[in-house]
Coordinates of C-alpha atoms in Angstrom, one line a residue:
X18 CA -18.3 -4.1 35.8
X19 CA -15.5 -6.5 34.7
X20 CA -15.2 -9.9 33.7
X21 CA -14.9 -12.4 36.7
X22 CA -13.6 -16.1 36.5
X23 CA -14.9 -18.1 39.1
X24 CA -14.1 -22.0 39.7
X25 CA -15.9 -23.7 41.5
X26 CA -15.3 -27.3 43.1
X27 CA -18.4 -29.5 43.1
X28 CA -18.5 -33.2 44.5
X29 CA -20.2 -35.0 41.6
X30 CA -21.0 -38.4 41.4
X31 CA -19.0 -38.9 38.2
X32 CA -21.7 -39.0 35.7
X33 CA -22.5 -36.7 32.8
X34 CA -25.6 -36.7 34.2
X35 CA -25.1 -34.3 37.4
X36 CA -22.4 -32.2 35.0
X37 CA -24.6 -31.1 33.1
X38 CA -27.2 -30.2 36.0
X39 CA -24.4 -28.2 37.6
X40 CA -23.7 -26.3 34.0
X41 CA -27.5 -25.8 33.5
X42 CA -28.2 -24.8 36.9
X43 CA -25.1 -22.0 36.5
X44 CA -26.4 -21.0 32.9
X45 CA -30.1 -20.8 33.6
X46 CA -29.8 -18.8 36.7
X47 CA -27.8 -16.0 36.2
X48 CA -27.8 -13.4 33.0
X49 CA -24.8 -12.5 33.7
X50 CA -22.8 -15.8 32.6
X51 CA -21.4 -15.6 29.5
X52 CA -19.8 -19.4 29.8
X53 CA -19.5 -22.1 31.5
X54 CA -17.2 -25.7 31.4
X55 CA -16.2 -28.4 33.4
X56 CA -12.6 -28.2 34.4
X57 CA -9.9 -29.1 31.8
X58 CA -7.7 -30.7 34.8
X59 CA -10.6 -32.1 37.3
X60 CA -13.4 -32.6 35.7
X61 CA -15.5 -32.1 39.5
X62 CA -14.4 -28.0 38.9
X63 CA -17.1 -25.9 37.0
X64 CA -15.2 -22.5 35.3
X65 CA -17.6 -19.9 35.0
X66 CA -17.0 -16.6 33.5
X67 CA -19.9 -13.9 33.7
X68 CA -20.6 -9.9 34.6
X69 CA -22.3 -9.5 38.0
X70 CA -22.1 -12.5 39.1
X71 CA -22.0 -13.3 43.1
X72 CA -20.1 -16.1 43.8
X73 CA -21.5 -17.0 47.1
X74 CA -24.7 -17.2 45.5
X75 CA -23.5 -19.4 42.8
X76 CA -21.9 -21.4 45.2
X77 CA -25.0 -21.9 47.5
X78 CA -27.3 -22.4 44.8
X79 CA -25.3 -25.5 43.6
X80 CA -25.6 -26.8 47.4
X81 CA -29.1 -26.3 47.0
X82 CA -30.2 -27.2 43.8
X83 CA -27.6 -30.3 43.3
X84 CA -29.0 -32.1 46.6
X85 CA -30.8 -35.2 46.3
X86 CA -33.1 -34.6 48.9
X87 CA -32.3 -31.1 50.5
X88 CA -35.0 -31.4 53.4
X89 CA -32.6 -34.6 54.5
X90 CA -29.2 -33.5 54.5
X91 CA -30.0 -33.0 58.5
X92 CA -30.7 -37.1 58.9
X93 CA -28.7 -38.5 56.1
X94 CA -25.3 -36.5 55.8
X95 CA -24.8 -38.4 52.6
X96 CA -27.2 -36.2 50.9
X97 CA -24.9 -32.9 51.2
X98 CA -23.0 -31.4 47.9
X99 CA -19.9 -30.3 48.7
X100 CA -19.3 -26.9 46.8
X101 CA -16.3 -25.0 47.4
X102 CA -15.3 -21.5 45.6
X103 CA -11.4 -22.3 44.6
X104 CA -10.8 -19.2 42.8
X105 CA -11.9 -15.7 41.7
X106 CA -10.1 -13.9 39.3
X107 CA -10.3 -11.0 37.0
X108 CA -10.5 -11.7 33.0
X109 CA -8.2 -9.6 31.0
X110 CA -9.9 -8.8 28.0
X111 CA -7.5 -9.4 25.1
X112 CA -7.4 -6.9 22.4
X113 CA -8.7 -7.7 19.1
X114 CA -5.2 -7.1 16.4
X115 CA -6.8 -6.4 13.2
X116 CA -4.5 -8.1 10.6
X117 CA -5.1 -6.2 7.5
X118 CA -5.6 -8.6 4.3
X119 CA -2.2 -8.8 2.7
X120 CA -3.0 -7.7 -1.3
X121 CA -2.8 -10.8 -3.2
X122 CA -0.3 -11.4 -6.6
X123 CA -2.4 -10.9 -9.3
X124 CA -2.8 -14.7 -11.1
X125 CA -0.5 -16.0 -13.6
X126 CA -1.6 -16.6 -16.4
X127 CA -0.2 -19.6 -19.0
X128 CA -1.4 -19.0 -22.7
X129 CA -0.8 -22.7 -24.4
X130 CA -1.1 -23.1 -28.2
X131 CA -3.1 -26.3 -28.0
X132 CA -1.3 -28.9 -29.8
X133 CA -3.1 -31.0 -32.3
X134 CA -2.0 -34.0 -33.8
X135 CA -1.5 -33.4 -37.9
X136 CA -3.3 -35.3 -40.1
X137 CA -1.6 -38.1 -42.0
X138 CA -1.1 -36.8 -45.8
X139 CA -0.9 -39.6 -47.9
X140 CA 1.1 -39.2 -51.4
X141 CA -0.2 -40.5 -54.6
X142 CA 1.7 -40.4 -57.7
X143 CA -0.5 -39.6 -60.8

């Protein structure tokens, strides 16, 4: 299997509150997620990149789970969560370069003399 990007828009309220429900309810679901983040651009888009992962059912769950009270979306159509699949996409996987550790110059080393000041000789005439 590869790696899938999905994006997802999500009508959220605007609080970090209902973000972070969408990201947990993404995360705790599926095994297959391997990350997820709110959109760089709009911050209502949820990036989610994962292995297996059905995007319908990503999608639906987020209707589901993200309702305020899903037995009254019938009655009060305020209630619905509008969640839309933008984009699916196949992740490249980048190859790893391995830079090889350039040697470094040995250290150079400074030998000082350390410099004393002379003692003061005093003459005396005998």
């Amino acid at each position: 299997m590869t790696k899938q990007k999905l994006v997802i828009k999500v009508s959220m309220d605007g609080s970090d509150k209902t973000r972070s429900k969408a990201l947990r309810i993404v995360v705790g679901i599926y095994a297959g997620v391997q990350s997820a983040a709110v959109g760089e651009k709009d911050k209502n888009e949820l990036e989610v990149i994962g292995e297996g992962i059905d995007p319908v059912k990503v999608t639906t769950s987020l209707r589901k789970r993200l309702a305020k009270w899903p037995f009254l979306t019938c009655l009060l159509p305020n209630t619905m969560v509008y969640a839309e699949l933008v984009s699916l996409s196949d992740v490249k996987e980048e190859k790893e370069k391995k830079e090889e550790p350039k040697p470094q110059p040995p250290p150079e080393w400074s030998y000082t003399i350390p410099s004393y000041p002379m003692p003061p000789y005093y003459i005396c005439e005998i």
